[in-house]
XYZ file of C-alpha atoms in Angstrom:
556
model
C 0.288 0.039 -0.060
C 1.463 3.347 -1.231
C 1.564 5.764 1.821
C 0.660 9.408 1.483
C 3.574 11.353 2.749
C 2.591 14.833 1.908
C -1.120 16.424 1.965
C -1.974 17.395 -1.685
C -2.690 21.100 -0.434
C 0.597 21.137 0.754
C 2.231 20.231 -2.452
C 0.088 22.239 -4.556
C 1.193 25.636 -2.377
C 4.702 24.548 -2.636
C 4.723 24.366 -6.190
C 2.707 28.006 -6.327
C -0.170 26.436 -8.305
C -2.643 27.782 -6.074
C -2.889 30.380 -3.492
C -3.849 29.386 0.308
C -7.205 31.337 0.059
C -8.085 29.468 -3.397
C -7.232 26.416 -1.966
C -9.277 26.686 1.201
C -12.271 27.830 -0.681
C -12.136 25.055 -2.952
C -11.673 22.602 0.089
C -14.728 23.973 1.700
C -16.843 23.757 -1.304
C -15.619 20.283 -1.432
C -16.907 19.399 1.866
C -20.458 21.005 1.411
C -20.993 19.252 -2.066
C -19.146 16.117 -1.437
C -16.713 16.447 -4.458
C -13.281 15.932 -4.814
C -11.092 19.154 -3.976
C -9.298 18.232 -7.169
C -12.477 18.473 -9.224
C -13.445 21.569 -7.763
C -9.902 23.110 -8.366
C -10.588 22.360 -12.178
C -14.069 23.355 -12.222
C -13.198 26.857 -10.728
C -10.577 27.097 -13.746
C -7.665 27.375 -10.945
C -5.813 24.320 -12.350
C -6.170 21.816 -15.472
C -7.072 18.270 -14.913
C -3.478 17.367 -15.832
C -1.996 19.674 -13.274
C -4.026 17.956 -10.692
C -3.402 14.300 -11.729
C 0.322 15.102 -12.064
C 0.530 16.433 -8.479
C -1.642 13.438 -7.229
C 0.894 10.860 -8.865
C 3.678 12.837 -7.178
C 1.855 12.363 -3.774
C 1.502 8.837 -4.414
C 5.008 8.576 -5.414
C 4.497 7.505 -9.032
C 5.987 8.893 -12.178
C 3.323 10.825 -14.488
C 2.760 9.868 -17.799
C 1.308 12.380 -20.264
C -0.942 9.866 -22.552
C -1.260 12.734 -25.123
C 2.495 12.371 -25.630
C 3.198 8.767 -26.091
C 3.377 6.315 -29.078
C 1.338 3.347 -27.434
C 2.587 -0.046 -28.510
C -0.649 -2.000 -29.686
C 0.928 -5.362 -29.460
C 1.140 -4.889 -25.642
C -2.516 -4.265 -25.359
C -3.321 -7.055 -28.047
C -1.606 -9.351 -25.114
C -4.075 -8.056 -22.532
C -7.187 -7.708 -24.774
C -9.894 -4.841 -24.690
C -12.400 -6.612 -22.156
C -9.271 -7.039 -19.337
C -8.087 -3.473 -20.098
C -11.537 -2.343 -19.386
C -12.365 -4.530 -16.585
C -9.008 -3.572 -14.852
C -9.045 0.230 -15.920
C -5.633 -0.097 -17.291
C -3.389 1.177 -20.191
C -0.079 -0.142 -21.072
C 2.904 2.407 -21.602
C 5.576 0.427 -22.694
C 7.777 -2.620 -22.318
C 11.544 -3.385 -22.075
C 13.514 -6.451 -21.224
C 12.825 -6.042 -17.479
C 9.410 -4.053 -16.990
C 6.102 -3.769 -18.341
C 4.546 -0.272 -17.591
C 0.914 0.054 -17.080
C -1.232 3.170 -15.981
C -4.323 2.632 -13.999
C -7.749 4.582 -13.306
C -6.997 3.807 -9.529
C -3.358 3.343 -8.744
C -4.225 1.559 -5.713
C -6.526 -1.108 -7.014
C -4.062 -4.417 -6.328
C -6.524 -6.654 -7.636
C -6.566 -5.133 -11.099
C -2.451 -5.041 -11.020
C -2.331 -8.627 -10.122
C -4.362 -9.486 -12.885
C -2.112 -7.618 -15.376
C 0.926 -8.921 -13.694
C -0.328 -12.716 -14.278
C -0.565 -12.088 -17.904
C 3.469 -10.855 -17.858
C 4.855 -13.499 -15.348
C 8.571 -12.906 -16.819
C 8.357 -8.967 -16.459
C 8.000 -6.545 -13.338
C 4.823 -4.523 -13.367
C 5.633 -0.937 -13.180
C 2.894 1.412 -12.381
C 2.739 5.055 -13.427
C -0.019 7.806 -12.971
C -2.014 9.267 -15.701
C -5.176 11.434 -16.438
C -8.299 9.141 -15.743
C -10.288 11.390 -18.144
C -7.668 10.534 -21.157
C -7.058 7.039 -19.860
C -10.609 6.262 -20.555
C -10.637 7.746 -24.124
C -7.520 5.458 -24.831
C -9.479 2.380 -23.651
C -12.494 2.999 -25.459
C -10.320 3.696 -28.768
C -8.472 0.316 -28.200
C -11.839 -1.091 -28.436
C -12.562 0.315 -31.369
C -9.187 -0.745 -32.879
C -9.849 -4.343 -31.544
C -13.204 -4.473 -33.452
C -11.465 -4.108 -36.822
C -8.504 -6.376 -36.123
C -10.455 -8.877 -38.325
C -10.349 -6.469 -41.016
C -6.621 -5.880 -40.885
C -5.881 -9.562 -40.234
C -7.927 -10.250 -43.758
C -5.434 -7.844 -45.235
C -2.377 -9.640 -43.827
C -3.653 -12.968 -45.370
C -4.646 -11.286 -48.737
C -0.999 -9.769 -48.977
C 0.764 -13.065 -48.156
C -1.311 -14.750 -50.973
C -0.773 -12.053 -53.716
C 2.933 -12.638 -53.724
C 3.335 -11.082 -57.345
C 0.235 -9.071 -57.251
C -0.094 -5.304 -55.954
C -0.895 -5.544 -51.896
C -2.875 -2.299 -52.480
C -5.268 -4.211 -54.710
C -6.586 -6.488 -51.617
C -10.336 -5.990 -51.056
C -9.420 -5.593 -47.517
C -7.650 -2.612 -48.037
C -10.949 -1.055 -49.989
C -12.703 -2.057 -46.951
C -10.411 -0.435 -44.497
C -10.503 3.056 -46.583
C -14.428 2.664 -46.557
C -14.232 2.480 -42.842
C -12.198 5.202 -42.097
C -14.130 7.599 -44.525
C -17.501 6.739 -43.235
C -16.729 6.811 -39.691
C -14.979 10.344 -40.171
C -18.436 11.438 -42.244
C -20.449 9.759 -39.598
C -18.643 11.956 -36.919
C -19.150 15.203 -38.841
C -15.250 15.287 -39.693
C -13.652 17.585 -41.862
C -10.226 16.280 -42.463
C -8.926 12.955 -42.080
C -5.262 12.411 -41.284
C -3.708 9.044 -41.809
C 0.091 9.166 -40.124
C 2.629 6.519 -39.686
C 4.819 6.220 -36.631
C 7.446 3.948 -35.259
C 5.118 1.329 -34.340
C 1.841 2.144 -35.484
C -0.325 3.711 -38.245
C -2.744 6.216 -36.560
C -5.911 7.833 -38.184
C -7.175 10.648 -36.682
C -10.153 13.041 -37.489
C -10.738 16.614 -37.189
C -14.244 17.289 -35.621
C -15.598 20.767 -34.791
C -11.832 21.852 -35.480
C -10.127 19.630 -33.035
C -8.118 16.164 -33.860
C -9.511 13.019 -32.440
C -8.022 9.639 -32.908
C -10.162 7.369 -34.716
C -8.172 4.120 -35.192
C -4.709 2.783 -34.624
C -3.242 -0.232 -37.072
C 0.116 -2.253 -37.062
C 2.729 -0.435 -38.699
C 2.718 -3.069 -41.758
C -0.980 -2.104 -42.574
C 0.182 1.597 -43.864
C 1.985 0.941 -46.992
C -0.533 -0.954 -48.769
C -3.252 1.497 -47.479
C -1.268 4.496 -48.663
C -0.755 3.226 -52.094
C -4.300 2.412 -52.473
C -5.127 6.012 -51.454
C -2.730 7.700 -53.770
C -4.231 5.473 -56.486
C -7.833 6.698 -56.023
C -6.243 10.267 -55.844
C -4.627 9.864 -59.428
C -1.175 10.365 -58.006
C 2.379 8.645 -58.309
C 2.333 5.724 -55.836
C 6.213 5.325 -56.501
C 6.805 8.927 -55.858
C 7.695 8.931 -52.051
C 10.164 11.592 -51.637
C 8.390 14.849 -52.560
C 4.770 16.149 -51.440
C 1.741 15.363 -54.022
C -1.703 16.671 -54.270
C -4.719 14.730 -55.580
C -8.426 14.368 -55.744
C -10.982 11.729 -55.673
C -14.908 11.157 -55.343
C -16.859 8.558 -53.084
C -20.221 8.009 -52.188
C -21.546 7.058 -48.782
C -25.137 6.717 -47.894
C -26.439 7.976 -50.789
C -24.311 10.761 -51.144
C -21.216 11.933 -52.902
C -18.401 13.535 -51.199
C -15.193 15.109 -52.971
C -12.001 14.357 -51.243
C -8.736 16.599 -51.755
C -5.798 14.519 -51.044
C -2.497 16.021 -49.725
C 0.835 13.624 -49.037
C 3.820 14.610 -47.065
C 6.910 12.841 -46.696
C 7.995 12.340 -42.891
C 10.352 10.098 -40.792
C 8.370 7.172 -40.902
C 6.472 7.476 -44.221
C 4.153 9.788 -46.051
C 1.674 11.544 -43.893
C -1.461 11.626 -45.787
C -4.269 13.908 -45.194
C -7.693 13.934 -46.936
C -10.087 17.022 -46.754
C -13.809 16.131 -47.030
C -15.691 18.328 -49.345
C -19.576 17.917 -48.755
C -21.376 19.972 -51.691
C -24.474 20.138 -49.668
C -22.820 21.810 -46.906
C -20.899 25.022 -48.660
C -23.800 26.376 -50.834
C -25.734 27.926 -47.924
C -27.441 30.830 -47.624
C -25.769 34.174 -46.552
C -28.113 34.261 -43.644
C -27.421 30.995 -42.561
C -23.757 31.551 -41.745
C -24.549 32.680 -38.106
C -23.487 36.311 -38.174
C -24.627 38.368 -35.226
C -27.499 40.816 -36.991
C -25.245 43.975 -36.725
C -22.183 42.270 -38.581
C -24.547 40.728 -41.217
C -25.865 43.900 -42.172
C -22.914 45.473 -42.699
C -21.762 42.562 -44.809
C -24.772 42.217 -46.805
C -24.409 46.333 -47.128
C -20.621 45.787 -48.707
C -22.080 43.122 -50.837
C -24.357 45.457 -52.528
C -21.713 47.785 -53.449
C -20.817 48.153 -57.440
C -17.194 48.115 -57.165
C -14.555 47.793 -54.591
C -12.515 45.141 -52.592
C -14.221 42.818 -49.853
C -11.735 40.471 -47.983
C -12.670 37.714 -45.706
C -9.728 36.691 -43.296
C -8.813 34.299 -40.901
C -6.554 31.141 -40.110
C -7.039 28.039 -42.560
C -10.017 26.031 -41.554
C -12.137 29.209 -40.245
C -14.759 29.093 -43.049
C -13.468 31.442 -45.569
C -14.447 29.777 -48.508
C -17.958 28.812 -47.427
C -18.370 32.421 -46.494
C -17.296 33.646 -49.929
C -19.238 30.919 -51.974
C -22.169 32.093 -49.696
C -21.940 35.568 -50.569
C -21.477 34.545 -54.361
C -24.967 32.676 -54.060
C -26.316 35.652 -52.750
C -25.483 38.116 -55.206
C -25.458 35.959 -58.406
C -27.895 36.466 -61.139
C -28.333 36.580 -64.738
C -27.677 40.270 -64.834
C -24.322 39.748 -63.400
C -21.345 38.275 -65.036
C -19.020 36.453 -61.833
C -15.955 34.867 -62.751
C -13.673 33.436 -59.991
C -10.234 32.047 -60.054
C -9.480 29.426 -57.223
C -6.848 27.015 -56.474
C -8.495 24.420 -56.331
C -11.929 24.890 -57.565
C -13.723 22.938 -54.372
C -17.278 23.363 -55.401
C -19.462 24.295 -58.673
C -21.943 27.135 -58.585
C -24.632 27.726 -61.342
C -24.367 31.007 -63.309
C -20.676 31.527 -62.097
C -17.419 31.062 -64.228
C -14.955 28.966 -62.324
C -11.399 29.173 -63.485
C -8.799 26.377 -61.837
C -5.335 27.655 -61.251
C -2.657 25.552 -63.015
C 0.879 26.766 -62.204
C 2.534 24.066 -64.216
C 0.727 25.234 -67.257
C 1.497 28.702 -66.295
C -2.029 29.754 -65.168
C -1.161 31.739 -61.857
C -3.764 33.728 -59.721
C -2.073 36.837 -61.588
C -2.110 35.589 -64.993
C -5.805 34.375 -64.799
C -6.764 37.383 -63.101
C -5.659 39.447 -65.966
C -7.431 37.243 -68.625
C -10.646 37.224 -66.430
C -10.680 41.355 -66.720
C -10.618 41.278 -70.463
C -14.037 38.894 -70.249
C -16.035 41.963 -69.178
C -17.066 40.842 -65.335
C -18.836 42.373 -62.980
C -17.651 40.654 -59.937
C -14.491 38.710 -59.630
C -13.665 36.138 -56.635
C -10.057 35.534 -55.878
C -9.403 32.183 -53.884
C -6.491 33.744 -52.023
C -4.508 36.574 -52.553
C -0.725 35.361 -52.164
C 1.363 37.699 -53.510
C 1.836 41.542 -54.624
C 1.299 40.771 -58.416
C -2.153 39.299 -57.487
C -2.916 42.032 -54.889
C -2.002 44.849 -57.026
C -4.257 43.529 -60.200
C -7.253 43.032 -57.766
C -6.844 46.788 -56.436
C -6.651 47.975 -60.133
C -9.692 45.895 -61.117
C -11.752 47.247 -57.859
C -10.764 51.269 -58.933
C -12.014 50.337 -62.387
C -15.277 49.309 -61.629
C -15.371 45.783 -60.677
C -16.915 44.111 -57.235
C -13.600 41.930 -55.953
C -14.187 39.240 -53.262
C -11.181 37.668 -51.677
C -9.066 36.016 -48.674
C -6.114 36.905 -46.745
C -4.355 35.230 -43.792
C -4.731 37.802 -41.233
C -5.424 37.511 -37.488
C -8.289 40.513 -37.712
C -9.911 42.653 -39.791
C -7.519 45.782 -39.042
C -4.398 43.511 -39.834
C -5.742 43.316 -43.463
C -5.021 47.106 -44.086
C -1.313 46.923 -42.776
C -1.029 43.527 -44.564
C -1.806 45.294 -47.899
C 0.398 48.143 -47.506
C 3.067 45.660 -46.053
C 2.758 43.904 -49.561
C 3.714 46.692 -51.565
C 0.202 48.537 -52.268
C 0.566 52.391 -51.675
C -1.874 53.465 -48.897
C -3.680 56.078 -51.237
C -4.749 53.245 -53.468
C -5.713 50.887 -50.573
C -8.020 53.621 -48.969
C -10.109 54.410 -52.341
C -10.288 50.433 -53.027
C -11.384 48.685 -49.885
C -14.950 48.378 -48.903
C -14.927 46.085 -46.144
C -12.812 43.579 -44.197
C -14.748 40.597 -42.531
C -12.590 38.317 -40.441
C -13.655 35.323 -38.606
C -13.059 31.998 -36.626
C -14.860 28.742 -35.968
C -15.927 28.342 -32.350
C -17.370 24.892 -31.069
C -20.899 25.013 -29.751
C -21.710 23.441 -26.422
C -23.597 20.348 -26.238
C -27.189 20.858 -25.458
C -27.573 17.374 -23.856
C -25.042 17.781 -21.316
C -23.832 21.557 -20.551
C -23.990 22.587 -17.213
C -23.788 25.654 -15.211
C -20.146 27.068 -14.555
C -18.704 29.071 -11.673
C -16.273 31.506 -13.286
C -13.334 32.886 -11.305
C -12.490 36.791 -11.351
C -9.259 36.078 -12.892
C -10.828 34.230 -15.767
C -13.418 37.386 -16.594
C -10.797 39.780 -16.058
C -9.705 40.201 -19.954
C -13.512 41.067 -20.575
C -14.459 43.079 -17.919
C -14.691 46.102 -20.332
C -17.062 43.801 -22.438
C -19.155 42.736 -19.508
C -19.051 46.450 -17.946
C -18.672 45.122 -14.593
C -21.920 43.520 -14.431
C -20.798 39.743 -13.660
C -23.423 38.788 -11.479
C -25.696 39.337 -14.383
C -24.517 36.653 -16.621
C -24.604 32.817 -16.542
C -21.894 30.976 -18.190
C -21.723 27.203 -19.161
C -19.310 24.639 -19.151
C -18.445 21.464 -21.485
C -19.485 18.202 -19.512
C -19.457 15.341 -22.505
C -22.087 12.640 -23.094
C -22.709 10.037 -25.670
C -24.300 12.532 -27.647
C -21.431 14.485 -28.355
C -18.600 11.594 -28.033
C -17.876 13.155 -24.500
C -16.242 16.108 -25.840
C -18.944 18.506 -24.466
C -19.330 20.383 -27.714
C -21.610 19.594 -30.732
C -21.098 21.451 -33.823
C -19.336 24.639 -34.648
C -20.752 28.305 -35.247
C -18.874 31.242 -36.709
C -17.799 34.379 -34.594
C -17.058 37.554 -36.854
C -15.969 41.006 -36.659
C -16.808 43.273 -39.839
C -14.985 46.611 -40.633
C -16.274 48.821 -42.971
C -14.309 51.356 -44.643
C -16.073 54.756 -44.161
C -14.845 57.911 -46.011
C -13.091 59.086 -42.915
C -11.544 55.548 -42.415
C -10.605 55.456 -46.032
C -8.691 59.108 -45.668
C -6.947 57.877 -42.342
C -5.795 54.818 -44.572
C -4.687 56.956 -47.577
C -2.326 59.194 -45.004
C -1.035 55.857 -43.844
C -2.463 56.348 -40.148
C -1.198 54.104 -37.650
C -2.947 50.894 -36.874
C -3.994 52.394 -33.316
C -5.604 55.268 -34.990
C -7.350 53.179 -37.406
C -8.603 51.068 -34.293
C -10.032 54.184 -32.970
C -12.107 55.289 -35.954
C -13.585 51.978 -36.056
C -14.775 51.718 -32.530
C -16.294 55.376 -32.871
C -18.100 53.853 -36.074
C -19.518 50.864 -34.006
C -16.718 48.480 -34.625
C -17.226 45.109 -32.835
C -14.690 42.571 -32.342
C -14.567 38.978 -32.575
C -13.638 38.669 -28.805
C -16.950 40.629 -28.532
C -18.770 38.404 -30.652
C -17.532 35.351 -28.756
C -18.546 36.684 -25.424
C -22.087 37.627 -26.518
C -22.346 33.682 -27.584
C -20.744 32.915 -24.405
C -23.269 34.945 -22.131
C -26.142 33.207 -24.596
C -25.109 29.756 -23.498
C -23.984 28.909 -27.063
C -20.190 28.301 -26.086
C -17.721 28.580 -23.044
C -15.637 31.375 -22.250
C -12.356 28.900 -22.648
C -13.622 28.211 -26.212
C -13.664 31.826 -26.939
C -10.384 32.527 -25.537
C -8.983 29.513 -27.681
C -9.949 30.991 -30.858
C -10.217 35.056 -30.423
C -7.602 37.314 -29.464
C -7.618 38.949 -26.181
């Protein structure tokens, strides 16, 4: 039996993780609510789960293992089996010549340790601490992996029988690809990541912007799997030294999906990423994007302007393309000639002429744009402004009577102005050509089935006091809990937070005289500009998301 030599509170205080007052307050709540003090510390936002369990492991004299940072060996887990792992609340960490290392949900469960030790009679069982929430996820994940072991066994059998043939032609590989794709679509995934490691091949799916492990196979399954996916994407299966891009379509549940394929050589093989493109999802109405009414009105008004530049900004994966397509959908008509130049053309839109960039053939954004302007368009959409040449042509097009829509990679709306100047466009051209800049991020929405009211500490509220106006008690905030409906994430779906900067005459003059960003920010605020942080907090107080999620995606 492990002896607790130091009290948890003393350890936390000695490490400076909490103050005496904070711990005493949490201890009091723990006694009154019959909740563990560590859970109260997490609920109040003083500590993360990992911090609590790291200190608890130290208290029990155990080494702490960060499950997020390990490459687990599925062969050790296979010796035990999913049923025993679940029963004992255990998961393997590593094995060497002398020891087998496991972590347990309850490090003091001697019966569970005895059950595992019996399976490794020639090794010494070493117990380490970990985060039990992550441990549960790993055990559930292994159950899923074990359920498709028959499929990987079938693949191995087919490979061994097809000595002269191509192993990627095995029917088991096609079944495996279907399982990977369909599970990602069912989970509302946007991207599938297939990554070889030293011991395994890991498949992860990006759901609501966060990567989640879906499957893990033994490393020998990866080569035929990668070859088959590359064949689907019509790219060179023999080329493994340089990145490649491809595209293919598959039908799932009577719906056709397009997949954009990318390969990248890494230490243990090629990393494969497949972007799932659902045609039904992107062609949505502008009003269904989820913009708050004040921002929606500003953006809609900008789209009615006959000429000028409208920029949509944000990081990769923030929904910029969806916003641009929704905008084109709103303004297209028989009376307007709309041409786009994209790399690649992700979705086809009726009544819009779409041009695919082809660098190898000499068709770049800039050269395509020059040709487009000779086609007498009313509206031009540029998939992305990447260089000064493209930006300069876009500005000239805007100044000569065209409405230009495009994207830039900037953190916020105001940064787009300084980025245009930094890219070499004279301020006296930026001011008159720019109509509006819309910046956006995607935040995860709380699962309505399991969300719970949260106690928010003053330190967490401090960065947004100017938005709340000091009336903290007037608002109710919620936290993510997790249930079966949201795959225990606490979140279900995503929503857009935005800021829309409209360029007034006064703002245009300030840009033209190369005013500082601080001066532009003051002018914008005077004109009613609302930041993304403001929009995010507005959604947090409405119970749509958590403050934690707002802080994750919005700039303080």
